[in-house]
Each structure stands twice: as structure tokens, then as C-alpha cells.
PDB file of C-alpha atoms in Angstrom:
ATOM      1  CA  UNK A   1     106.705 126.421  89.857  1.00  0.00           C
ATOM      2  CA  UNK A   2     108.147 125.041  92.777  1.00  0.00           C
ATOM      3  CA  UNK A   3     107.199 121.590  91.948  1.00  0.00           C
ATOM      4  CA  UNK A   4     108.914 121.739  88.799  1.00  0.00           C
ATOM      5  CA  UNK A   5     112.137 123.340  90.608  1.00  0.00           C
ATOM      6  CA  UNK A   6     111.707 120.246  93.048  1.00  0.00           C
ATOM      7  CA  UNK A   7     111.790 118.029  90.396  1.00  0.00           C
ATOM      8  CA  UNK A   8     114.508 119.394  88.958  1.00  0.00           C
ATOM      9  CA  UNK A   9     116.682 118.849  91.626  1.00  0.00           C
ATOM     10  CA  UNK A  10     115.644 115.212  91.326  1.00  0.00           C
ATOM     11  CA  UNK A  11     116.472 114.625  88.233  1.00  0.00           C
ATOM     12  CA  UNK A  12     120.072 115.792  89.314  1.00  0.00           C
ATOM     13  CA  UNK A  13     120.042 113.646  92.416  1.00  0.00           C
ATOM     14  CA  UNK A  14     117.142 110.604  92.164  1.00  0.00           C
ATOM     15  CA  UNK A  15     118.100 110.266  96.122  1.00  0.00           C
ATOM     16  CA  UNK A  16     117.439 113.137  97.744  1.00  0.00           C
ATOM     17  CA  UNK A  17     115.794 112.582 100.501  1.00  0.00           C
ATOM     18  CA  UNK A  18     114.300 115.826 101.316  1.00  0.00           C
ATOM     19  CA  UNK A  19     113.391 117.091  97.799  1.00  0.00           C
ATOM     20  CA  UNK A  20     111.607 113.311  97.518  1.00  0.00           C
ATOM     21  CA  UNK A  21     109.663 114.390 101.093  1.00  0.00           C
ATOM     22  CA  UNK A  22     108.796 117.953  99.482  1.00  0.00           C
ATOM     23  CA  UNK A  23     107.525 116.158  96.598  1.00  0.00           C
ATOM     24  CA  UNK A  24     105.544 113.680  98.456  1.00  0.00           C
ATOM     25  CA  UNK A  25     103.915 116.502 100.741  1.00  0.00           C
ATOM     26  CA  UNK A  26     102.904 118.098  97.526  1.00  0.00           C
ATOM     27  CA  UNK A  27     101.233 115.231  96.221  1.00  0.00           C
ATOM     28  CA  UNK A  28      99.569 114.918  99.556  1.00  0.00           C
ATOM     29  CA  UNK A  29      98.297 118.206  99.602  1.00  0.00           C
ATOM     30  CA  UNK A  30      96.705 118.345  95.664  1.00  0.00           C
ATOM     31  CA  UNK A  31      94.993 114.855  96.965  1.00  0.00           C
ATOM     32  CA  UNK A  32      97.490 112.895  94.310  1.00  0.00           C
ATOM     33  CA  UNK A  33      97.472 109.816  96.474  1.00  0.00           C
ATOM     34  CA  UNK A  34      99.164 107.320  93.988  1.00  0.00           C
ATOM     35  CA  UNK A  35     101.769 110.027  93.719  1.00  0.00           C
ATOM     36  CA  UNK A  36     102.558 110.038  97.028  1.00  0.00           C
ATOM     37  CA  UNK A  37     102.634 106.064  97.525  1.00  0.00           C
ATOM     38  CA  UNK A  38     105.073 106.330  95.082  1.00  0.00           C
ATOM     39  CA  UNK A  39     107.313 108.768  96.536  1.00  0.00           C
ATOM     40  CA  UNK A  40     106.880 107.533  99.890  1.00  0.00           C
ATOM     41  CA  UNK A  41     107.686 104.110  98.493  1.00  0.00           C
ATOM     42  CA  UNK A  42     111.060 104.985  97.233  1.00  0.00           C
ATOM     43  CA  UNK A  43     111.685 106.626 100.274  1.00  0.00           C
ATOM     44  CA  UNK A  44     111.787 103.323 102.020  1.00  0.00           C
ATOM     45  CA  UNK A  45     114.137 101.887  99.566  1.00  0.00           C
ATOM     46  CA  UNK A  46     116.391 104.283 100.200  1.00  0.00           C
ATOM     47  CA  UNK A  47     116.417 105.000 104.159  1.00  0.00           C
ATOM     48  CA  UNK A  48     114.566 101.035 104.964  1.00  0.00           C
ATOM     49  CA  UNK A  49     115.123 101.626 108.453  1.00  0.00           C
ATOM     50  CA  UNK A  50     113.035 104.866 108.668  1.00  0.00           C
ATOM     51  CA  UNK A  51     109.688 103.935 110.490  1.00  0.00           C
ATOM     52  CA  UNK A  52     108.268 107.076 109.483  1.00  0.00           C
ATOM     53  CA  UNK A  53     108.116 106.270 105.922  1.00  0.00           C
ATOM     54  CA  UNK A  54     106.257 103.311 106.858  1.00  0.00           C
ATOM     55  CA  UNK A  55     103.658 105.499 108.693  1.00  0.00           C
ATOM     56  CA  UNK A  56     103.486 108.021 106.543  1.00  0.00           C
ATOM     57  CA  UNK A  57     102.743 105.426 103.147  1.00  0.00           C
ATOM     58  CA  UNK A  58     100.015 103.623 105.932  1.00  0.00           C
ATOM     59  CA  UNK A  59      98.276 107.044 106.162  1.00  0.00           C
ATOM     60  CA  UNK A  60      97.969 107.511 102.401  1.00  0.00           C
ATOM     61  CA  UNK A  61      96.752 103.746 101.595  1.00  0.00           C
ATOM     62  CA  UNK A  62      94.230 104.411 105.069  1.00  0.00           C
ATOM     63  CA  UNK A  63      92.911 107.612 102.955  1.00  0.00           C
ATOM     64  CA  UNK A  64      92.328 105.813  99.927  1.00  0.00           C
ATOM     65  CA  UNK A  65      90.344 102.828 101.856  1.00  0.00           C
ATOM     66  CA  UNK A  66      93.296 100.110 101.474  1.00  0.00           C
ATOM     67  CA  UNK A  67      93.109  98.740 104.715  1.00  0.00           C
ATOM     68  CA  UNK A  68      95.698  95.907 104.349  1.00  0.00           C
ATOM     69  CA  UNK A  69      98.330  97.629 102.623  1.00  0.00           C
ATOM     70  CA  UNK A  70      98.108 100.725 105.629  1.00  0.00           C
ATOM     71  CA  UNK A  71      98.007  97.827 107.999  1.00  0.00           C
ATOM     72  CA  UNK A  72     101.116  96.739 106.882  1.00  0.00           C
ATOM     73  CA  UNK A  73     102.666  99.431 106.688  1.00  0.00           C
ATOM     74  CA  UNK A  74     102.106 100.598 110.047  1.00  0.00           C
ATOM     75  CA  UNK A  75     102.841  97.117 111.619  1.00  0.00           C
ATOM     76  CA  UNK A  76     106.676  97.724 109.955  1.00  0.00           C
ATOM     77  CA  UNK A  77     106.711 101.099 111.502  1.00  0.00           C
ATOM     78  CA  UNK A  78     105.980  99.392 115.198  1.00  0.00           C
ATOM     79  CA  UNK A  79     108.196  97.277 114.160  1.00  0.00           C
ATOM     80  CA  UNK A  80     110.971  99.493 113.602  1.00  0.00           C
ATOM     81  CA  UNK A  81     110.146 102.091 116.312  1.00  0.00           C
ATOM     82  CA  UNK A  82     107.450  99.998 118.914  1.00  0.00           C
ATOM     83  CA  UNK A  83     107.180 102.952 121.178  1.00  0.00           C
ATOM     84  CA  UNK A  84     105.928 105.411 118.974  1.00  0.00           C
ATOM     85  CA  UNK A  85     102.238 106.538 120.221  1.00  0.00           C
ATOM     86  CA  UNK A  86     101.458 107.965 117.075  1.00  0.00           C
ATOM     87  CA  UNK A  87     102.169 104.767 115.164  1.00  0.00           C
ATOM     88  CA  UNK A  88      99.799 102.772 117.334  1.00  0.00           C
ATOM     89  CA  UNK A  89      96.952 105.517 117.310  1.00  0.00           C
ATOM     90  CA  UNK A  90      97.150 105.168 113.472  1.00  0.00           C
ATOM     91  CA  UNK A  91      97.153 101.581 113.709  1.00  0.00           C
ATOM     92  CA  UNK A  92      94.134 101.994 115.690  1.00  0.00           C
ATOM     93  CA  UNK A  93      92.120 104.431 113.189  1.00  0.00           C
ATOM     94  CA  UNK A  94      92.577 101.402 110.469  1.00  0.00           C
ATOM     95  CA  UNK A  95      91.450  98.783 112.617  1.00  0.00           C
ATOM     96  CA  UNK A  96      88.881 100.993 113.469  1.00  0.00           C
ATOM     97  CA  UNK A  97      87.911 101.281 109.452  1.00  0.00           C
ATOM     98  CA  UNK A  98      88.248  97.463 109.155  1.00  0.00           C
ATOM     99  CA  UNK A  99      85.543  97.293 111.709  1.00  0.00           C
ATOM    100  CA  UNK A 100      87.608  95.339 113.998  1.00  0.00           C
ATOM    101  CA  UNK A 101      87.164  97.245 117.205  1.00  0.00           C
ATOM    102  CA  UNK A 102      88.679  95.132 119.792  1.00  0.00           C
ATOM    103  CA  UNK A 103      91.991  95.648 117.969  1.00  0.00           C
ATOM    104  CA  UNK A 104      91.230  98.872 117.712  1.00  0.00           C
ATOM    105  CA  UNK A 105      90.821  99.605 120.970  1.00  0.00           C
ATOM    106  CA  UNK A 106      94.015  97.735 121.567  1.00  0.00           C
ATOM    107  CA  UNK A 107      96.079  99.841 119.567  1.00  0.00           C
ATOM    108  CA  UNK A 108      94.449 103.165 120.783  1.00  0.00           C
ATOM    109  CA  UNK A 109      94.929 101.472 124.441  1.00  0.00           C
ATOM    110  CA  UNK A 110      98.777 100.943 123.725  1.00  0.00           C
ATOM    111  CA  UNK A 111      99.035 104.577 122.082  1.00  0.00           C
ATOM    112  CA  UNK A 112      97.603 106.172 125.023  1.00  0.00           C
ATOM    113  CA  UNK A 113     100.208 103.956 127.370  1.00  0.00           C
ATOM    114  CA  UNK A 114     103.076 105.186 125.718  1.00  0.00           C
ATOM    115  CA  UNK A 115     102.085 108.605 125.949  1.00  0.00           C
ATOM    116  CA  UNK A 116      99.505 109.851 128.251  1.00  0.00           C
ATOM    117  CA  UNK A 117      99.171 112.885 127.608  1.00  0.00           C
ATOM    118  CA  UNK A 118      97.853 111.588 123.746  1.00  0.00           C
ATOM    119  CA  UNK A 119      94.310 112.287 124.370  1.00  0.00           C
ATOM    120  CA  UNK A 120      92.473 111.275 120.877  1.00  0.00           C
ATOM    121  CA  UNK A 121      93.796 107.900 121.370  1.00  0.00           C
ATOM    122  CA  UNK A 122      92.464 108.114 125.261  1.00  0.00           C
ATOM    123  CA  UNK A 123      89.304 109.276 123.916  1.00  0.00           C
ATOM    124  CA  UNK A 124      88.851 106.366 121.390  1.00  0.00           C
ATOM    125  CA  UNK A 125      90.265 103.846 123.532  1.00  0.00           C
ATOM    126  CA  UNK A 126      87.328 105.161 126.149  1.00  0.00           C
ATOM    127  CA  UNK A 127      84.994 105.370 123.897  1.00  0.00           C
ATOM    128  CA  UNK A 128      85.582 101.915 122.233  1.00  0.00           C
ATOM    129  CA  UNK A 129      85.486 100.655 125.446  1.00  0.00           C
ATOM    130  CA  UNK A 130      82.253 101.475 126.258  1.00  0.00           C
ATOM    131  CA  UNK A 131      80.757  99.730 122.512  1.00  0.00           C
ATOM    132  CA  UNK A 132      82.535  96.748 123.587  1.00  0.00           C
ATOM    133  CA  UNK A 133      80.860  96.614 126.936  1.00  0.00           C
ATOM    134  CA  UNK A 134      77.345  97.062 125.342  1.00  0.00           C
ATOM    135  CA  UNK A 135      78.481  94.293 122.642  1.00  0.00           C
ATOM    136  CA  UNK A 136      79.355  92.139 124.838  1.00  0.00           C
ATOM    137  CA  UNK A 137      76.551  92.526 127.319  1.00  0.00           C
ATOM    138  CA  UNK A 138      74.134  92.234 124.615  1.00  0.00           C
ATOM    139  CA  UNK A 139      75.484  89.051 123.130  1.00  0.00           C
ATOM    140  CA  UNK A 140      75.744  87.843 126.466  1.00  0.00           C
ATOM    141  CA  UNK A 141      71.920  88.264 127.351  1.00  0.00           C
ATOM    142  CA  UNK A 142      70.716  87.461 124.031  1.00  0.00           C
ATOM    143  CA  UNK A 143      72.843  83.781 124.413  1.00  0.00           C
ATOM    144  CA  UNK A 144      71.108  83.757 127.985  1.00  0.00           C
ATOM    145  CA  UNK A 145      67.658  84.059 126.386  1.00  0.00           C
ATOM    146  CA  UNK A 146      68.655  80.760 123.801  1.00  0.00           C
ATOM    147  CA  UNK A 147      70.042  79.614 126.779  1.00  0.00           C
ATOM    148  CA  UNK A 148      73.417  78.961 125.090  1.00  0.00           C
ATOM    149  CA  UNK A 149      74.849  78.803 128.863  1.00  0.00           C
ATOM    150  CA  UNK A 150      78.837  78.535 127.610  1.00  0.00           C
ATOM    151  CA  UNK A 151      78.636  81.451 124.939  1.00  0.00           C
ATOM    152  CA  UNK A 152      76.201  83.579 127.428  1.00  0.00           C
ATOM    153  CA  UNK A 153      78.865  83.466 130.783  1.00  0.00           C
ATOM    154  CA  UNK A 154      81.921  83.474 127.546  1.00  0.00           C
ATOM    155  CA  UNK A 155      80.155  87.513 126.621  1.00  0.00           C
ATOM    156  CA  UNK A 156      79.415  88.596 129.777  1.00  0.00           C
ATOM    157  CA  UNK A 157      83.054  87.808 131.082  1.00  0.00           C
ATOM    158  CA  UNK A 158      84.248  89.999 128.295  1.00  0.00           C
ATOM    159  CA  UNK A 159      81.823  92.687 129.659  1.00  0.00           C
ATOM    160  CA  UNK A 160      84.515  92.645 132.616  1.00  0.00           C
ATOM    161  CA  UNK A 161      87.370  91.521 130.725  1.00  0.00           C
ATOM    162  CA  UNK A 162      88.174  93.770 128.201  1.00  0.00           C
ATOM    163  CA  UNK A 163      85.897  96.505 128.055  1.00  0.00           C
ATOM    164  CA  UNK A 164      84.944  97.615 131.924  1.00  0.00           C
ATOM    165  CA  UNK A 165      88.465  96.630 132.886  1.00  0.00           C
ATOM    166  CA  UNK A 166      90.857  97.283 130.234  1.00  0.00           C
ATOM    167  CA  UNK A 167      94.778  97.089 130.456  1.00  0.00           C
ATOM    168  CA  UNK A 168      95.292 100.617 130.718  1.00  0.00           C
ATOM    169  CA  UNK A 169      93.142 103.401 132.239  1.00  0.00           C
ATOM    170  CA  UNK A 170      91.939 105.816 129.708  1.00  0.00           C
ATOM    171  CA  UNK A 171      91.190 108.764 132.435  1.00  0.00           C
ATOM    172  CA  UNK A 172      93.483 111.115 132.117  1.00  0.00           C
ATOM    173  CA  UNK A 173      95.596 111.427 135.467  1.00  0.00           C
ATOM    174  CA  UNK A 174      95.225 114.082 137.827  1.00  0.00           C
TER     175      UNK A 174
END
């Protein structure tokens, strides 16, 4: 009933904003995910410089397994709005999917930055960290052992590099 009433009003006015948002909620809720890529889509059109449009069309494509298209869309967001935690943290989660974990842990690393007090993008960063550090360590003995000298002391740098010392601390304050 109240998605007909919604769409209703739409049919009145194809631009209205919030009865579009209401709509697209809806379609997120009953799982109708090309529904809301759709509704989200238009959204854009019509407010372009929104980033959370953007975000919000990145989370539906990350549900449905379309990594590029969310990574996209989430890139435009940071674009828009680059010091949005919540933006990076998602970026993060589809990198994560991707299987690219150092620019996942990037992303979670930046998210956590710009707000500390974001702890599920602390915790990933952290715990990222730590899989990079036993990648790294592991590729760096196993080169060792074929004594591949360069790509043996390249690894275990990274071991120090990026995931023992990374940018930003991930422990929360005190």
C-alpha cells in the first residue's frame, strides 16, 4: 500500500527526491537490488553532486558481487566528499571482496584516520595488517629458501613497511 501511494506521488512529480529515496529503501529492504540501482541511479542524475548516492548505488552493486561497478561508485563518492570515513570503510569492504588486501587495508587505514573513533574499520585495518605481515614474511622466507636474494629482502621489507608499521595506528587512543 504504501509503495503504491509512493509511486503515486512519482508519477505526479518523476523528481522527487525523497519519494525516489523511500522507494529505493523499499527495494532495498524486499532484496530488489536491480530496483534499487535503478532508483539510486536516477538519483544521481538529478542531485550529481550528492556523494551519497554514489555510496549508497556502491553498496547495492557490492551486495550483488559487482565489484567494479561498487568500486566506482564509491571512488566518485571520495571524490565528491574525500573525508567521509564511511565512504573509505566501504571502499575497503570491496577491495576486501576483490581479494586485494593491501588496498584494503588502505582504505580501512584512511577510514579509521578520518575518524577514530570508527572502530570496524580500526579492526579490519588491524586485522589486515597482521595477514599482510604473515604474507609477506612468508614470501620473504620462502624466496630466501630459492635464494631469490632481491625478491626475499623486497618481502621482508614489506613485513616492516606496510604491515608492522602502517601509516596510521589502528589502537584505539587512550
Amino acid at each position: 500500500e504504501a509503495r503504491r501511494r509512493l509511486e503515486l506521488l512519482l508519477s505526479a512529480n518523476p523528481n522527487d527526491v525523497e519519494v525516489i529515496k523511500q522507494l529505493a529503501e523499499m527495494a532495498m529492504n524486499r532484496a530488489d537490488w536491480l530496483q534499487g540501482i535503478q532508483l539510486y541511479a536516477r538519483l544521481k542524475v538529478i542531485e550529481p553532486g550528492v556523494p551519497d548516492h554514489c555510496f549508497r548505488l556502491a553498496t547495492v552493486y557490492l551486495r550483488i558481487d559487482r565489484i567494479e561497478p561498487a568500486l566506482r561508485e564509491i571512488e566518485r563518492a571520495i571524490q565528491i566528499k574525500p573525508t567521509e570515513s564511511s565512504y573509505f570503510q566501504l571502499m575497503g569492504q570491496i577491495h576486501e571482496r576483490a581479494g586485494r588486501q593491501s588496498e584494503a587495508f588502505n582504505a580501512y587505514n584512511e577510514a579509521a584516520r578520518l575518524d577514530p573513533s570508527n572502530r570496524g574499520a580500526m579492526g579490519r585495518a588491524s586485522d589486515l595488517s597482521n595477514k599482510l605481515g604473515l604474507y609477506y614474511y612468508n614470501a620473504g622466507v620462502f624466496y630466501f629458501q630459492q635464494q631469490a636474494w632481491g625478491k626475499s629482502k623486497e618481502n621482508l621489507k614489506k613485513v616492516f613497511d606496510e604491515a608492522i608499521s602502517p601509516k596510521y595506528d589502528c589502537q584505539p587512543s587512550t
